[in-house]
mmCIF file of C-alpha atoms in Angstrom:
data_model
loop_
_atom_site.group_PDB
_atom_site.id
_atom_site.type_symbol
_atom_site.label_atom_id
_atom_site.label_comp_id
_atom_site.label_asym_id
_atom_site.label_seq_id
_atom_site.Cartn_x
_atom_site.Cartn_y
_atom_site.Cartn_z
ATOM 1 C CA UNK A 832 -36.437 -13.319 -4.590
ATOM 2 C CA UNK A 833 -35.713 -10.616 -2.008
ATOM 3 C CA UNK A 834 -38.440 -8.240 -0.967
ATOM 4 C CA UNK A 835 -36.017 -5.319 -0.980
ATOM 5 C CA UNK A 836 -34.635 -5.988 -4.455
ATOM 6 C CA UNK A 837 -35.515 -3.452 -7.121
ATOM 7 C CA UNK A 838 -37.237 -5.145 -10.033
ATOM 8 C CA UNK A 839 -36.200 -4.148 -13.519
ATOM 9 C CA UNK A 840 -38.691 -3.617 -16.320
ATOM 10 C CA UNK A 841 -38.060 -7.148 -17.597
ATOM 11 C CA UNK A 842 -39.009 -10.223 -15.596
ATOM 12 C CA UNK A 843 -35.985 -12.077 -14.156
ATOM 13 C CA UNK A 844 -35.588 -15.705 -15.222
ATOM 14 C CA UNK A 845 -34.759 -18.181 -12.477
ATOM 15 C CA UNK A 846 -33.763 -21.843 -12.453
ATOM 16 C CA UNK A 847 -35.461 -24.521 -10.322
ATOM 17 C CA UNK A 848 -33.379 -23.523 -7.267
ATOM 18 C CA UNK A 849 -34.592 -19.932 -7.460
ATOM 19 C CA UNK A 850 -31.214 -18.663 -8.679
ATOM 20 C CA UNK A 851 -31.307 -15.799 -11.182
ATOM 21 C CA UNK A 852 -30.100 -16.644 -14.693
ATOM 22 C CA UNK A 853 -28.473 -14.192 -17.086
ATOM 23 C CA UNK A 854 -29.124 -14.038 -20.840
ATOM 24 C CA UNK A 855 -26.428 -16.743 -21.340
ATOM 25 C CA UNK A 856 -28.537 -19.110 -19.172
ATOM 26 C CA UNK A 857 -25.738 -19.114 -16.544
ATOM 27 C CA UNK A 858 -26.361 -18.596 -12.824
ATOM 28 C CA UNK A 859 -25.874 -14.890 -12.199
ATOM 29 C CA UNK A 860 -23.668 -14.271 -9.129
ATOM 30 C CA UNK A 861 -24.337 -11.452 -6.720
ATOM 31 C CA UNK A 862 -21.503 -8.926 -6.718
ATOM 32 C CA UNK A 863 -20.938 -5.737 -4.759
ATOM 33 C CA UNK A 864 -20.588 -2.339 -6.413
ATOM 34 C CA UNK A 865 -17.842 -0.046 -5.097
ATOM 35 C CA UNK A 866 -18.583 3.160 -6.968
ATOM 36 C CA UNK A 867 -19.083 6.351 -4.972
ATOM 37 C CA UNK A 868 -22.798 6.447 -5.824
ATOM 38 C CA UNK A 869 -23.513 2.770 -5.043
ATOM 39 C CA UNK A 870 -20.881 1.764 -2.474
ATOM 40 C CA UNK A 871 -21.733 -1.613 -0.990
ATOM 41 C CA UNK A 872 -24.876 -2.087 -3.104
ATOM 42 C CA UNK A 873 -25.220 -5.605 -4.467
ATOM 43 C CA UNK A 874 -26.279 -6.553 -7.980
ATOM 44 C CA UNK A 875 -26.730 -9.473 -10.346
ATOM 45 C CA UNK A 876 -24.373 -9.695 -13.308
ATOM 46 C CA UNK A 877 -23.245 -12.189 -15.920
ATOM 47 C CA UNK A 878 -20.574 -14.545 -14.551
ATOM 48 C CA UNK A 879 -18.754 -14.417 -17.916
ATOM 49 C CA UNK A 880 -19.007 -10.638 -18.375
ATOM 50 C CA UNK A 881 -15.225 -10.122 -18.712
ATOM 51 C CA UNK A 882 -14.843 -13.034 -21.140
ATOM 52 C CA UNK A 883 -17.390 -11.675 -23.607
ATOM 53 C CA UNK A 884 -20.560 -12.923 -21.919
ATOM 54 C CA UNK A 885 -23.851 -11.094 -22.053
ATOM 55 C CA UNK A 886 -24.414 -7.648 -20.568
ATOM 56 C CA UNK A 887 -26.991 -8.835 -18.030
ATOM 57 C CA UNK A 888 -27.355 -6.498 -15.043
ATOM 58 C CA UNK A 889 -30.003 -6.010 -12.384
ATOM 59 C CA UNK A 890 -29.881 -4.571 -8.888
ATOM 60 C CA UNK A 891 -30.275 -7.114 -6.104
ATOM 61 C CA UNK A 892 -31.444 -4.572 -3.550
ATOM 62 C CA UNK A 893 -32.540 -0.986 -3.100
ATOM 63 C CA UNK A 894 -29.923 1.738 -2.831
ATOM 64 C CA UNK A 895 -28.247 1.954 0.564
ATOM 65 C CA UNK A 896 -28.935 4.984 2.713
ATOM 66 C CA UNK A 897 -26.430 7.686 1.805
ATOM 67 C CA UNK A 898 -24.760 7.644 5.221
ATOM 68 C CA UNK A 899 -24.211 3.864 5.163
ATOM 69 C CA UNK A 900 -22.965 3.926 1.567
ATOM 70 C CA UNK A 901 -20.564 6.779 2.309
ATOM 71 C CA UNK A 902 -19.288 4.990 5.402
ATOM 72 C CA UNK A 903 -18.702 1.730 3.495
ATOM 73 C CA UNK A 904 -16.972 3.581 0.664
ATOM 74 C CA UNK A 905 -14.736 5.535 3.074
ATOM 75 C CA UNK A 906 -13.790 2.406 5.026
ATOM 76 C CA UNK A 907 -12.973 0.495 1.848
ATOM 77 C CA UNK A 908 -10.847 3.375 0.534
ATOM 78 C CA UNK A 909 -9.049 3.550 3.887
ATOM 79 C CA UNK A 910 -8.460 -0.208 3.801
ATOM 80 C CA UNK A 911 -6.982 -0.016 0.296
ATOM 81 C CA UNK A 912 -4.807 2.975 1.222
ATOM 82 C CA UNK A 913 -3.467 1.243 4.335
ATOM 83 C CA UNK A 914 -2.886 -1.951 2.361
ATOM 84 C CA UNK A 915 -0.854 -0.023 -0.219
ATOM 85 C CA UNK A 916 1.121 1.706 2.547
ATOM 86 C CA UNK A 917 1.701 -1.682 4.154
ATOM 87 C CA UNK A 918 3.049 -3.115 0.883
ATOM 88 C CA UNK A 919 5.269 -0.051 0.373
ATOM 89 C CA UNK A 920 6.741 -0.474 3.845
ATOM 90 C CA UNK A 921 7.301 -4.193 3.275
ATOM 91 C CA UNK A 922 9.150 -3.425 0.022
ATOM 92 C CA UNK A 923 11.198 -0.789 1.836
ATOM 93 C CA UNK A 924 12.127 -3.286 4.568
ATOM 94 C CA UNK A 925 12.989 -5.892 1.945
ATOM 95 C CA UNK A 926 15.253 -3.363 0.202
ATOM 96 C CA UNK A 927 17.196 -2.661 3.403
ATOM 97 C CA UNK A 928 17.712 -6.353 4.030
ATOM 98 C CA UNK A 929 14.895 -7.385 6.385
ATOM 99 C CA UNK A 930 13.334 -10.457 4.854
ATOM 100 C CA UNK A 931 11.336 -11.865 7.781
ATOM 101 C CA UNK A 932 8.311 -9.601 7.269
ATOM 102 C CA UNK A 933 4.970 -11.272 7.990
ATOM 103 C CA UNK A 934 3.050 -11.670 4.707
ATOM 104 C CA UNK A 935 -0.563 -11.369 5.908
ATOM 105 C CA UNK A 936 -2.930 -10.589 3.033
ATOM 106 C CA UNK A 937 -4.911 -7.617 4.323
ATOM 107 C CA UNK A 938 -5.211 -5.684 1.081
ATOM 108 C CA UNK A 939 -7.242 -8.269 -0.766
ATOM 109 C CA UNK A 940 -10.953 -8.842 -0.735
ATOM 110 C CA UNK A 941 -13.524 -10.179 -3.100
ATOM 111 C CA UNK A 942 -16.297 -8.167 -4.684
ATOM 112 C CA UNK A 943 -18.516 -11.246 -4.883
ATOM 113 C CA UNK A 944 -20.497 -12.249 -1.823
ATOM 114 C CA UNK A 945 -20.941 -15.820 -2.954
ATOM 115 C CA UNK A 946 -24.601 -15.584 -1.959
ATOM 116 C CA UNK A 947 -27.093 -16.554 -4.635
ATOM 117 C CA UNK A 948 -30.836 -16.654 -4.234
ATOM 118 C CA UNK A 949 -31.104 -15.687 -0.572
ATOM 119 C CA UNK A 950 -33.514 -13.071 0.696
ATOM 120 C CA UNK A 951 -32.307 -9.781 2.126
ATOM 121 C CA UNK A 952 -34.753 -7.824 4.229
ATOM 122 C CA UNK A 953 -33.949 -4.183 4.822
ATOM 123 C CA UNK A 954 -35.441 -3.218 8.136
ATOM 124 C CA UNK A 955 -34.324 -2.293 11.607
ATOM 125 C CA UNK A 956 -35.848 -5.441 13.164
ATOM 126 C CA UNK A 957 -33.259 -7.677 11.499
ATOM 127 C CA UNK A 958 -30.380 -5.291 12.176
ATOM 128 C CA UNK A 959 -29.475 -5.061 8.506
ATOM 129 C CA UNK A 960 -28.930 -1.820 6.661
ATOM 130 C CA UNK A 961 -30.477 -2.567 3.270
ATOM 131 C CA UNK A 962 -28.678 -5.885 3.018
ATOM 132 C CA UNK A 963 -25.449 -4.843 4.723
ATOM 133 C CA UNK A 964 -24.961 -6.547 8.055
ATOM 134 C CA UNK A 965 -23.558 -4.472 10.918
ATOM 135 C CA UNK A 966 -21.076 -7.345 11.321
ATOM 136 C CA UNK A 967 -19.764 -6.649 7.802
ATOM 137 C CA UNK A 968 -19.166 -3.012 8.671
ATOM 138 C CA UNK A 969 -17.544 -4.034 11.956
ATOM 139 C CA UNK A 970 -15.390 -6.590 10.114
ATOM 140 C CA UNK A 971 -14.106 -3.897 7.749
ATOM 141 C CA UNK A 972 -13.363 -1.630 10.721
ATOM 142 C CA UNK A 973 -11.412 -4.453 12.392
ATOM 143 C CA UNK A 974 -9.429 -5.059 9.183
ATOM 144 C CA UNK A 975 -8.614 -1.343 9.007
ATOM 145 C CA UNK A 976 -7.457 -1.427 12.649
ATOM 146 C CA UNK A 977 -5.291 -4.484 11.930
ATOM 147 C CA UNK A 978 -3.738 -2.707 8.961
ATOM 148 C CA UNK A 979 -3.039 0.361 11.097
ATOM 149 C CA UNK A 980 -1.311 -1.811 13.713
ATOM 150 C CA UNK A 981 0.708 -3.625 11.026
ATOM 151 C CA UNK A 982 1.635 -0.234 9.559
ATOM 152 C CA UNK A 983 2.836 1.008 12.964
ATOM 153 C CA UNK A 984 4.852 -2.176 13.504
ATOM 154 C CA UNK A 985 6.519 -1.933 10.097
ATOM 155 C CA UNK A 986 7.277 1.772 10.534
ATOM 156 C CA UNK A 987 8.854 1.041 13.925
ATOM 157 C CA UNK A 988 10.910 -1.797 12.433
ATOM 158 C CA UNK A 989 12.062 0.424 9.551
ATOM 159 C CA UNK A 990 12.953 3.224 11.992
ATOM 160 C CA UNK A 991 14.950 0.904 14.274
ATOM 161 C CA UNK A 992 16.739 -0.570 11.250
ATOM 162 C CA UNK A 993 17.628 2.938 10.073
ATOM 163 C CA UNK A 994 18.968 3.809 13.548
ATOM 164 C CA UNK A 995 21.111 0.661 13.687
ATOM 165 C CA UNK A 996 22.589 1.505 10.267
ATOM 166 C CA UNK A 997 23.418 5.010 11.488
ATOM 167 C CA UNK A 998 25.117 3.596 14.615
ATOM 168 C CA UNK A 999 27.108 1.145 12.476
ATOM 169 C CA UNK A 1000 28.248 3.961 10.170
ATOM 170 C CA UNK A 1001 29.237 6.123 13.145
ATOM 171 C CA UNK A 1002 31.274 3.266 14.684
ATOM 172 C CA UNK A 1003 32.998 2.646 11.347
ATOM 173 C CA UNK A 1004 33.805 6.352 11.012
ATOM 174 C CA UNK A 1005 35.079 6.498 14.611
ATOM 175 C CA UNK A 1006 37.337 3.456 14.102
ATOM 176 C CA UNK A 1007 38.764 5.044 10.926
ATOM 177 C CA UNK A 1008 39.508 8.271 12.828
ATOM 178 C CA UNK A 1009 41.168 6.366 15.699
ATOM 179 C CA UNK A 1010 43.238 4.314 13.228
ATOM 180 C CA UNK A 1011 44.253 7.552 11.503
ATOM 181 C CA UNK A 1012 45.450 9.045 14.799
ATOM 182 C CA UNK A 1013 47.366 5.861 15.613
ATOM 183 C CA UNK A 1014 49.066 5.974 12.198
ATOM 184 C CA UNK A 1015 49.953 9.660 12.659
ATOM 185 C CA UNK A 1016 51.346 8.930 16.118
ATOM 186 C CA UNK A 1017 53.419 6.035 14.797
ATOM 187 C CA UNK A 1018 54.638 8.151 11.865
ATOM 188 C CA UNK A 1019 55.794 10.894 14.239
ATOM 189 C CA UNK A 1020 57.711 8.323 16.307
ATOM 190 C CA UNK A 1021 59.454 6.804 13.286
ATOM 191 C CA UNK A 1022 63.101 7.634 12.456
ATOM 192 C CA UNK A 1023 62.575 8.643 8.835
ATOM 193 C CA UNK A 1024 63.100 5.295 7.109
ATOM 194 C CA UNK A 1025 59.702 3.925 8.219
ATOM 195 C CA UNK A 1026 60.934 2.209 11.390
ATOM 196 C CA UNK A 1027 60.367 3.342 14.909
ATOM 197 C CA UNK A 1028 63.489 4.537 16.690
ATOM 198 C CA UNK A 1029 64.566 2.946 19.896
ATOM 199 C CA UNK A 1030 64.591 5.117 23.017
#
């Protein structure tokens, strides 16, 4: 398996391809933990855990250095927060009548890496941080930047839509006032029975 994986007290069972099997004899996928203590740390688990499968669990790798784990956790939280803000702004735009909002899915993301049975070496020579590629961290940063830009664009669109509504309301109010003055002027020029008098 991987040289940096923490072995549990029990020996892991593997199939002929070297993939780890859970107690149900199913291939155990590698998932990523997103708790504060183990942010970004990968582990083996039962693929049918939510459907009543076994409670198989074993860490795939050693704990991440605290700084890397904290950084991954903070970036993921920021990504989720910006995704929620993005969705809120899209709903707000939809409510005011703008329906051509780009529906890019930035708030999603899978907790499973899809990698089974590969080795992860945690050393500086490979550029990995206990199994986390610098490219992964950079990818999350890029997604956060994209969400920030989308947020700015949606806020600007909502602001300009609000301004155009205010201008429309002001023009409507102004036309009502002008029509009122015209009616008052015509009323003052009328001869009492509703008709204008001739000069």
